[in-house]
Tab-separated table of C-alpha atoms in Angstrom:
chain	number	residue	atom	x	y	z
K	1	MET	CA	-61.399	98.976	-95.979
K	2	GLN	CA	-58.529	99.108	-93.572
K	3	PHE	CA	-60.090	98.388	-90.245
K	4	SER	CA	-57.629	96.697	-87.885
K	5	THR	CA	-57.865	93.747	-85.555
K	6	VAL	CA	-61.410	92.930	-84.788
K	7	LEU	CA	-64.063	90.745	-83.325
K	8	ARG	CA	-65.056	87.537	-82.102
K	9	ALA	CA	-65.061	74.022	-77.678
K	10	ALA	CA	-68.181	74.885	-75.768
K	11	ALA	CA	-69.117	71.388	-76.865
K	12	TYR	CA	-69.601	70.060	-73.384
K	13	THR	CA	-72.583	72.302	-72.769
K	14	ALA	CA	-74.894	70.574	-75.180
K	15	ALA	CA	-76.272	67.216	-76.124
K	16	LEU	CA	-74.497	65.842	-79.152
K	17	GLY	CA	-77.765	64.752	-80.682
K	18	PHE	CA	-78.960	68.329	-81.139
K	19	ALA	CA	-80.687	68.804	-84.503
K	20	LEU	CA	-80.426	72.155	-86.245
K	21	THR	CA	-83.901	71.793	-87.639
K	22	GLY	CA	-85.224	71.723	-84.104
K	23	CYS	CA	-84.100	75.257	-83.309
K	24	ALA	CA	-83.404	76.983	-86.586
K	25	GLN	CA	-85.869	78.644	-88.862
K	26	SER	CA	-85.161	77.178	-92.295
K	27	THR	CA	-85.783	78.956	-95.565
K	28	THR	CA	-84.634	78.570	-99.136
K	29	ALA	CA	-83.439	81.467	-101.264
K	30	ALA	CA	-84.554	79.821	-104.496
K	31	LYS	CA	-87.249	77.202	-105.000
K	32	ASN	CA	-85.989	73.745	-105.777
K	33	ASN	CA	-87.958	72.358	-108.698
K	34	GLY	CA	-87.419	68.628	-108.407
K	35	ALA	CA	-85.856	67.188	-111.522
K	36	ALA	CA	-85.143	70.630	-112.931
K	37	ASP	CA	-82.621	71.189	-110.161
K	38	ALA	CA	-81.347	67.638	-109.938
K	39	GLY	CA	-77.827	68.652	-110.932
K	40	ALA	CA	-77.697	71.887	-108.931
K	41	LYS	CA	-74.944	72.463	-106.412
K	42	THR	CA	-76.601	73.561	-103.180
K	43	VAL	CA	-74.782	75.638	-100.590
K	44	LYS	CA	-76.355	75.476	-97.142
K	45	VAL	CA	-75.724	78.705	-95.251
K	46	PHE	CA	-76.269	78.645	-91.495
K	47	ILE	CA	-76.795	82.036	-89.838
K	48	SER	CA	-76.428	82.662	-86.142
K	49	GLY	CA	-77.781	86.182	-85.868
K	50	ASP	CA	-80.667	88.559	-86.357
K	51	THR	CA	-83.360	88.865	-89.005
K	52	ASN	CA	-81.546	91.685	-90.795
K	53	ILE	CA	-78.711	89.273	-91.601
K	54	GLN	CA	-81.222	86.657	-92.703
K	55	SER	CA	-82.811	89.229	-95.015
K	56	LEU	CA	-79.404	90.225	-96.384
K	57	TRP	CA	-78.692	86.634	-97.391
K	58	GLU	CA	-82.153	85.735	-98.665
K	59	LYS	CA	-82.979	88.923	-100.561
K	60	ASP	CA	-79.564	90.089	-101.730
K	61	LEU	CA	-76.532	87.828	-101.474
K	62	ALA	CA	-78.130	84.477	-102.312
K	63	PRO	CA	-80.157	85.623	-105.358
K	64	ALA	CA	-77.169	87.553	-106.718
K	65	PHE	CA	-74.924	84.505	-106.337
K	66	GLU	CA	-77.424	82.223	-108.038
K	67	LYS	CA	-77.834	84.660	-110.939
K	68	ALA	CA	-74.071	84.964	-111.399
K	69	ASN	CA	-73.509	81.216	-110.998
K	70	PRO	CA	-76.071	79.165	-112.953
K	71	GLY	CA	-76.492	75.695	-111.519
K	72	TYR	CA	-75.863	76.797	-107.925
K	73	ARG	CA	-78.487	77.141	-105.220
K	74	VAL	CA	-78.292	78.741	-101.776
K	75	GLN	CA	-80.321	77.418	-98.864
K	76	VAL	CA	-80.514	79.540	-95.720
K	77	GLN	CA	-81.114	78.459	-92.126
K	78	ILE	CA	-81.113	80.777	-89.115
K	79	ASP	CA	-80.726	80.340	-85.389
K	80	LEU	CA	-82.276	83.644	-84.341
K	81	HIS	CA	-79.980	85.716	-82.097
K	82	GLY	CA	-77.589	82.775	-81.898
K	83	GLU	CA	-79.570	81.318	-79.012
K	84	HIS	CA	-78.221	77.826	-79.671
K	85	ASP	CA	-74.586	78.612	-80.490
K	86	ALA	CA	-73.286	76.190	-77.870
K	87	GLN	CA	-75.396	73.357	-79.234
K	88	THR	CA	-74.472	74.157	-82.829
K	89	LEU	CA	-70.783	74.189	-81.978
K	90	ALA	CA	-71.181	70.927	-80.068
K	91	LYS	CA	-72.890	69.285	-83.009
K	92	LEU	CA	-70.211	70.507	-85.396
K	93	THR	CA	-67.495	69.226	-83.055
K	94	SER	CA	-69.167	65.828	-82.837
K	95	SER	CA	-69.612	65.546	-86.600
K	96	VAL	CA	-65.933	66.321	-87.209
K	97	GLU	CA	-64.787	63.838	-84.557
K	98	GLN	CA	-67.041	61.130	-85.997
K	99	LYS	CA	-66.041	62.038	-89.563
K	100	LYS	CA	-69.614	62.703	-90.594
K	101	ASP	CA	-70.876	65.465	-92.835
K	102	ALA	CA	-71.690	68.812	-91.253
K	103	ASP	CA	-75.282	69.952	-91.701
K	104	PHE	CA	-74.184	73.152	-93.416
K	105	ASP	CA	-71.544	74.330	-95.868
K	106	LEU	CA	-71.037	77.924	-94.758
K	107	VAL	CA	-71.642	79.520	-91.367
K	108	ASP	CA	-72.179	83.196	-90.597
K	109	GLY	CA	-72.028	83.537	-86.825
K	110	GLY	CA	-70.200	84.827	-83.809
K	111	PHE	CA	-68.804	81.400	-82.964
K	112	VAL	CA	-66.693	81.206	-86.140
K	113	ALA	CA	-63.521	82.257	-84.292
K	114	LYS	CA	-64.067	79.534	-81.676
K	115	ALA	CA	-64.691	76.943	-84.377
K	116	SER	CA	-61.556	78.074	-86.176
K	117	GLY	CA	-59.505	77.807	-82.993
K	118	ALA	CA	-60.817	74.273	-82.478
K	119	ASN	CA	-59.711	73.290	-86.016
K	120	LEU	CA	-63.298	72.692	-87.106
K	121	LEU	CA	-63.084	74.966	-90.139
K	122	GLU	CA	-61.336	74.656	-93.470
K	123	LYS	CA	-58.112	76.679	-93.525
K	124	VAL	CA	-58.453	79.542	-95.974
K	125	ASP	CA	-56.048	81.858	-97.755
K	126	THR	CA	-55.855	83.706	-101.062
K	127	SER	CA	-55.462	80.441	-102.947
K	128	SER	CA	-58.927	79.250	-101.887
K	129	VAL	CA	-60.603	82.669	-101.451
K	130	LYS	CA	-58.863	85.048	-103.830
K	131	ALA	CA	-60.729	88.126	-102.590
K	132	LEU	CA	-58.985	87.857	-99.201
K	133	ALA	CA	-56.071	89.601	-100.909
K	134	ASP	CA	-58.093	92.827	-100.662
K	135	VAL	CA	-58.862	92.439	-96.944
K	136	PRO	CA	-56.328	93.820	-94.421
K	137	ALA	CA	-54.052	91.040	-93.166
K	138	ASP	CA	-54.650	91.808	-89.484
K	139	VAL	CA	-58.412	91.498	-89.973
K	140	VAL	CA	-57.977	88.106	-91.612
K	141	LYS	CA	-55.581	87.003	-88.863
K	142	ALA	CA	-58.071	87.961	-86.147
K	143	GLY	CA	-60.514	85.360	-87.469
K	144	GLY	CA	-58.057	82.517	-87.152
K	145	THR	CA	-57.022	80.206	-89.961
K	146	GLY	CA	-60.618	79.442	-90.936
K	147	GLY	CA	-62.324	82.836	-90.596
K	148	ILE	CA	-63.350	84.832	-93.677
K	149	PRO	CA	-64.179	88.465	-92.761
K	150	TYR	CA	-67.018	89.828	-94.877
K	151	ARG	CA	-68.530	92.794	-93.009
K	152	GLY	CA	-67.971	94.799	-89.859
K	153	SER	CA	-69.277	97.408	-87.448
K	154	SER	CA	-68.030	99.561	-84.617
K	155	VAL	CA	-69.318	101.685	-81.790
K	156	LEU	CA	-69.222	105.418	-82.497
K	157	LEU	CA	-69.859	108.546	-80.450
K	158	ALA	CA	-73.104	110.122	-81.644
K	159	TYR	CA	-73.830	113.756	-80.825
K	160	ASP	CA	-76.495	116.363	-81.579
K	161	THR	CA	-74.960	119.290	-83.438
K	162	LYS	CA	-77.775	121.528	-82.128
K	163	THR	CA	-76.245	121.372	-78.657
K	164	VAL	CA	-72.705	120.133	-79.287
K	165	ALA	CA	-70.624	122.458	-81.445
K	166	THR	CA	-67.385	120.497	-81.129
K	167	PRO	CA	-67.574	116.817	-80.118
K	168	PRO	CA	-64.894	115.204	-77.940
K	169	LYS	CA	-61.999	113.685	-79.859
K	170	THR	CA	-60.516	111.490	-77.123
K	171	LEU	CA	-61.815	109.455	-74.202
K	172	ASP	CA	-60.410	112.007	-71.754
K	173	ASP	CA	-62.239	114.762	-73.619
K	174	LEU	CA	-65.446	112.737	-73.477
K	175	LEU	CA	-65.187	112.103	-69.738
K	176	ALA	CA	-64.583	115.808	-69.176
K	177	TRP	CA	-67.549	116.716	-71.388
K	178	ILE	CA	-69.871	114.406	-69.453
K	179	LYS	CA	-69.028	116.131	-66.176
K	180	ALA	CA	-69.297	119.592	-67.735
K	181	ASN	CA	-72.741	118.802	-69.199
K	182	PRO	CA	-74.659	116.872	-66.529
K	183	GLY	CA	-77.680	114.918	-67.707
K	184	LYS	CA	-76.793	115.142	-71.395
K	185	PHE	CA	-75.054	111.778	-71.795
K	186	THR	CA	-75.841	108.160	-71.069
K	187	TYR	CA	-75.141	104.627	-72.272
K	188	ASN	CA	-77.167	101.450	-72.008
K	189	SER	CA	-76.271	98.882	-69.385
K	190	PRO	CA	-73.519	96.631	-70.803
K	191	LYS	CA	-75.548	93.475	-70.360
K	192	SER	CA	-78.377	94.938	-72.478
K	193	GLY	CA	-76.385	95.915	-75.547
K	194	GLY	CA	-72.992	96.185	-77.185
K	195	SER	CA	-72.799	99.968	-77.470
K	196	GLY	CA	-73.009	100.397	-73.701
K	197	ALA	CA	-70.611	97.507	-73.196
K	198	ALA	CA	-68.140	99.170	-75.575
K	199	PHE	CA	-68.253	102.412	-73.579
K	200	ALA	CA	-67.714	100.598	-70.293
K	201	ALA	CA	-64.885	98.474	-71.716
K	202	THR	CA	-63.200	101.543	-73.202
K	203	VAL	CA	-63.198	103.329	-69.848
K	204	LEU	CA	-61.812	100.208	-68.156
K	205	ASP	CA	-59.138	99.902	-70.847
K	206	LYS	CA	-57.893	103.381	-70.076
K	207	TYR	CA	-56.216	101.839	-67.031
K	208	VAL	CA	-55.459	98.302	-68.237
K	209	PRO	CA	-51.817	97.673	-69.297
K	210	ALA	CA	-51.459	96.859	-72.991
K	211	ASP	CA	-50.003	93.389	-72.409
K	212	ALA	CA	-52.841	92.485	-70.040
K	213	ARG	CA	-55.458	93.803	-72.468
K	214	GLN	CA	-54.026	91.656	-75.255
K	215	LYS	CA	-54.285	88.527	-73.121
K	216	MET	CA	-57.861	89.413	-72.157
K	217	THR	CA	-58.940	89.494	-75.811
K	218	VAL	CA	-57.820	85.973	-76.642
K	219	GLY	CA	-58.425	83.931	-73.483
K	220	TYR	CA	-60.065	83.765	-70.076
K	221	GLU	CA	-57.565	85.536	-67.821
K	222	LYS	CA	-59.742	86.082	-64.767
K	223	ASP	CA	-56.841	87.164	-62.551
K	224	LEU	CA	-56.245	90.151	-64.844
K	225	GLU	CA	-59.726	91.488	-64.113
K	226	SER	CA	-58.232	93.226	-61.075
K	227	THR	CA	-56.833	95.784	-63.542
K	228	TRP	CA	-60.420	97.040	-63.930
K	229	ASP	CA	-60.641	98.483	-60.421
K	230	GLN	CA	-59.717	102.050	-61.329
K	231	GLY	CA	-61.930	101.970	-64.400
K	232	PHE	CA	-64.949	100.900	-62.390
K	233	GLU	CA	-64.269	103.761	-59.974
K	234	THR	CA	-64.338	106.131	-62.937
K	235	LEU	CA	-67.610	104.679	-64.234
K	236	ARG	CA	-69.185	104.822	-60.785
K	237	GLY	CA	-68.062	108.442	-60.482
K	238	LEU	CA	-70.076	109.343	-63.586
K	239	ASN	CA	-73.407	108.443	-61.974
K	240	PRO	CA	-74.301	112.030	-60.918
K	241	TYR	CA	-73.564	113.305	-64.419
K	242	VAL	CA	-75.359	110.839	-66.705
K	243	TYR	CA	-78.992	111.168	-67.741
K	244	GLN	CA	-81.305	111.808	-64.766
K	245	LYS	CA	-78.390	111.269	-62.366
K	246	GLY	CA	-77.817	107.631	-63.119
K	247	VAL	CA	-80.405	106.303	-65.585
K	248	TYR	CA	-78.964	103.714	-67.950
K	249	PRO	CA	-81.256	102.636	-70.826
K	250	ASN	CA	-82.148	99.016	-71.451
K	251	GLY	CA	-80.602	98.284	-74.814
K	252	ASN	CA	-79.003	100.032	-77.772
K	253	LYS	CA	-82.401	101.051	-79.178
K	254	GLN	CA	-83.487	102.962	-76.072
K	255	THR	CA	-80.233	104.896	-76.096
K	256	LEU	CA	-80.819	105.936	-79.711
K	257	GLU	CA	-84.390	106.959	-78.888
K	258	LEU	CA	-83.200	109.275	-76.101
K	259	LEU	CA	-80.725	110.832	-78.491
K	260	ALA	CA	-83.192	111.157	-81.369
K	261	SER	CA	-85.807	112.798	-79.120
K	262	GLY	CA	-83.335	115.368	-77.814
K	263	GLN	CA	-83.452	114.166	-74.204
K	264	ILE	CA	-79.681	113.675	-74.311
K	265	SER	CA	-77.026	115.210	-76.539
K	266	MET	CA	-74.447	112.439	-76.742
K	267	ALA	CA	-74.161	108.652	-76.498
K	268	PRO	CA	-72.195	105.656	-77.816
K	269	VAL	CA	-74.062	103.905	-80.646
K	270	TRP	CA	-73.520	101.031	-83.052
K	271	SER	CA	-72.373	102.241	-86.467
K	272	ASP	CA	-74.847	100.089	-88.401
K	273	GLN	CA	-77.824	101.156	-86.282
K	274	PHE	CA	-76.791	104.796	-86.525
K	275	LEU	CA	-76.291	104.724	-90.288
K	276	THR	CA	-79.590	102.908	-90.819
K	277	GLY	CA	-81.459	105.352	-88.571
K	278	SER	CA	-79.895	108.323	-90.330
K	279	ALA	CA	-80.914	106.916	-93.712
K	280	ASN	CA	-84.532	106.152	-92.785
K	281	GLY	CA	-85.099	109.365	-90.835
K	282	THR	CA	-85.548	107.933	-87.335
K	283	ILE	CA	-82.386	109.778	-86.336
K	284	PRO	CA	-82.516	113.526	-87.098
K	285	ALA	CA	-80.077	114.991	-89.594
K	286	SER	CA	-78.648	117.161	-86.800
K	287	VAL	CA	-77.223	114.049	-85.099
K	288	LYS	CA	-73.761	113.077	-86.339
K	289	ALA	CA	-71.261	110.421	-85.250
K	290	ALA	CA	-67.499	109.987	-85.120
K	291	GLN	CA	-64.881	107.788	-83.477
K	292	ILE	CA	-62.800	108.791	-80.463
K	293	THR	CA	-59.214	107.866	-79.653
K	294	GLY	CA	-57.095	107.138	-76.610
K	295	PRO	CA	-58.511	104.432	-76.669
K	296	SER	CA	-61.143	104.151	-79.387
K	297	PHE	CA	-64.397	102.304	-78.906
K	298	THR	CA	-64.406	98.619	-79.746
K	299	GLY	CA	-65.617	97.200	-83.017
K	300	GLY	CA	-64.961	94.349	-85.326
K	301	ALA	CA	-65.622	92.076	-88.233
K	302	ALA	CA	-68.163	89.329	-88.802
K	303	TYR	CA	-66.697	86.118	-90.169
K	304	LEU	CA	-67.814	83.296	-92.418
K	305	GLY	CA	-66.460	79.790	-92.014
K	306	VAL	CA	-66.515	76.541	-93.996
K	307	PRO	CA	-66.592	73.367	-91.852
K	308	VAL	CA	-63.778	70.926	-92.624
K	309	ASN	CA	-66.485	68.323	-93.227
K	310	ALA	CA	-68.823	70.506	-95.295
K	311	PRO	CA	-70.600	68.427	-97.956
K	312	ASN	CA	-70.166	71.149	-100.605
K	313	LYS	CA	-66.897	72.749	-99.576
K	314	ASP	CA	-65.865	74.076	-102.998
K	315	ALA	CA	-69.247	75.695	-103.597
K	316	ALA	CA	-69.121	77.305	-100.145
K	317	LEU	CA	-65.689	78.794	-100.843
K	318	ARG	CA	-66.999	80.076	-104.166
K	319	LEU	CA	-69.871	81.805	-102.348
K	320	ALA	CA	-67.541	83.274	-99.728
K	321	ASN	CA	-65.348	84.743	-102.443
K	322	PHE	CA	-68.446	86.137	-104.157
K	323	VAL	CA	-69.651	88.120	-101.137
K	324	LEU	CA	-66.254	89.848	-100.975
K	325	GLN	CA	-66.682	91.347	-104.454
K	326	PRO	CA	-67.281	95.145	-104.591
K	327	GLU	CA	-70.890	94.796	-105.772
K	328	GLN	CA	-71.861	92.580	-102.830
K	329	GLN	CA	-69.871	94.653	-100.365
K	330	ALA	CA	-71.777	97.724	-101.527
K	331	GLU	CA	-75.061	95.873	-100.937
K	332	ILE	CA	-73.980	95.057	-97.387
K	333	VAL	CA	-73.428	98.763	-96.767
K	334	LYS	CA	-76.762	99.721	-98.332
K	335	GLU	CA	-78.910	97.017	-96.755
K	336	ILE	CA	-77.573	96.709	-93.203
K	337	SER	CA	-75.146	99.656	-92.972
K	338	GLY	CA	-72.307	97.247	-92.337
K	339	TYR	CA	-68.691	98.210	-92.860
K	340	PRO	CA	-67.211	96.665	-96.004
K	341	ALA	CA	-64.408	94.186	-95.410
K	342	ILE	CA	-62.503	95.055	-98.577
K	343	SER	CA	-60.684	98.299	-99.332
K	344	ILE	CA	-63.078	101.238	-99.109
K	345	GLY	CA	-61.394	102.640	-102.209
K	346	ARG	CA	-62.940	99.887	-104.356
K	347	LEU	CA	-66.466	101.046	-103.556
K	348	PRO	CA	-68.506	103.896	-105.119
K	349	ALA	CA	-68.007	107.454	-103.862
K	350	ASP	CA	-71.431	107.615	-102.189
K	351	ILE	CA	-70.532	104.504	-100.170
K	352	ARG	CA	-67.168	105.951	-99.152
K	353	ASP	CA	-68.867	109.142	-97.989
K	354	ARG	CA	-70.980	107.219	-95.476
K	355	PHE	CA	-67.815	106.408	-93.522
K	356	ALA	CA	-66.235	109.857	-93.707
K	357	ASN	CA	-66.419	110.407	-89.928
K	358	ALA	CA	-65.735	106.836	-88.828
K	359	ASP	CA	-62.080	106.169	-88.154
K	360	THR	CA	-62.018	102.648	-89.512
K	361	ASN	CA	-58.268	102.312	-88.961
K	362	ASN	CA	-58.527	102.204	-85.174
K	363	LEU	CA	-61.129	99.652	-84.209
K	364	ARG	CA	-60.275	97.534	-81.196
K	365	LYS	CA	-61.171	93.963	-80.437
K	366	GLY	CA	-63.594	93.337	-77.619
K	367	TYR	CA	-62.830	91.166	-74.624
K	368	PHE	CA	-62.851	87.374	-74.704
K	369	ASP	CA	-66.432	86.121	-74.347
K	370	GLN	CA	-66.268	84.973	-70.709
K	371	ILE	CA	-64.361	88.081	-69.664
K	372	SER	CA	-67.047	90.219	-71.301
K	373	LYS	CA	-69.680	88.379	-69.257
K	374	ASP	CA	-67.676	89.001	-66.083
K	375	MET	CA	-67.404	92.683	-66.956
K	376	ASN	CA	-71.153	92.951	-67.460
K	377	ASN	CA	-71.868	91.305	-64.112
K	378	LEU	CA	-69.315	93.431	-62.274
K	379	TRP	CA	-70.765	96.587	-63.833
K	380	ASP	CA	-74.174	95.626	-62.439
K	381	GLN	CA	-72.607	95.248	-58.980
K	382	LYS	CA	-70.252	98.201	-58.951
K	383	VAL	CA	-71.716	101.044	-61.020
K	384	PRO	CA	-75.455	101.887	-61.009
K	385	GLY	CA	-76.874	103.332	-57.810
K	386	GLN	CA	-73.490	103.405	-56.108
């Protein structure tokens, strides 16, 4: 798939003696049978994320890898919701500095880009992960020298075709539609979920110069936050026109529920949540989704990384290459409605059809982590009830 530049050390925030087993739920994809597995090569995968990603690894990716690679085992650990990312990154930093083994061989988490930037991850290219040749170069570049993109998602504009004959194509069209249809649109507060944050950031970006926006995606440029002033005025001006004259749901799920129940006609939603809801029937068939332009909503890739001090580095790279094969990429789409990282043309027709209305060529990176936090806090101060 050709989705462009995408997603997303804090070592000082945590005690270096942090133990992963103290905070992570640990599971094993295949039972180790003592002597029977004595010669097995075990790949420890550490997940910083939600249970759907844990299920993807344990029920799909790990068993498939073990079946295709006799003698290999995959062990999965999870830090639910990435609650201990700072501590995990601190521990990894300490282990590299002290030249000790990392506690995992492959990491799937939002802090991969930070770890890559801190030179904590093995540098990867098509010589070590051949399948990267089928991933767009700008997506690979966005993950740094150690990031391996393997799935993605974006925020889309969902709309009910029962009440919206022609959805907005651009941000300007959307803003005009909101004012022309009071009470029929809303978005969750940015602090409570990424779909609402993407809408707010997209409105702010309408007024942010391109060079400033680029700097704000890669570092903490607090002085550039003044370029948000006009955008916050625009967001504040929407209050009388959003659902119930200024009601902002708490979380992505509540936004989808308002849309599914017909209380609103349009809202920004995460692509994976929308596709999953459409497939399982929680979102009516009348609700469709598409991307806007000028600018588009933000989105991005999820990255894997192999620590430079991983005990089983070669096996981890083998696993990373495996999950980029068409069969595994198709499973990612089916199981969690994630965007494939490889060319969409290499996947079955029914998979390609699921992305027919998602413009995967124009996904934008979100803000740098600390800038995103500042935006969320400023939204709380400047927008609702004003």
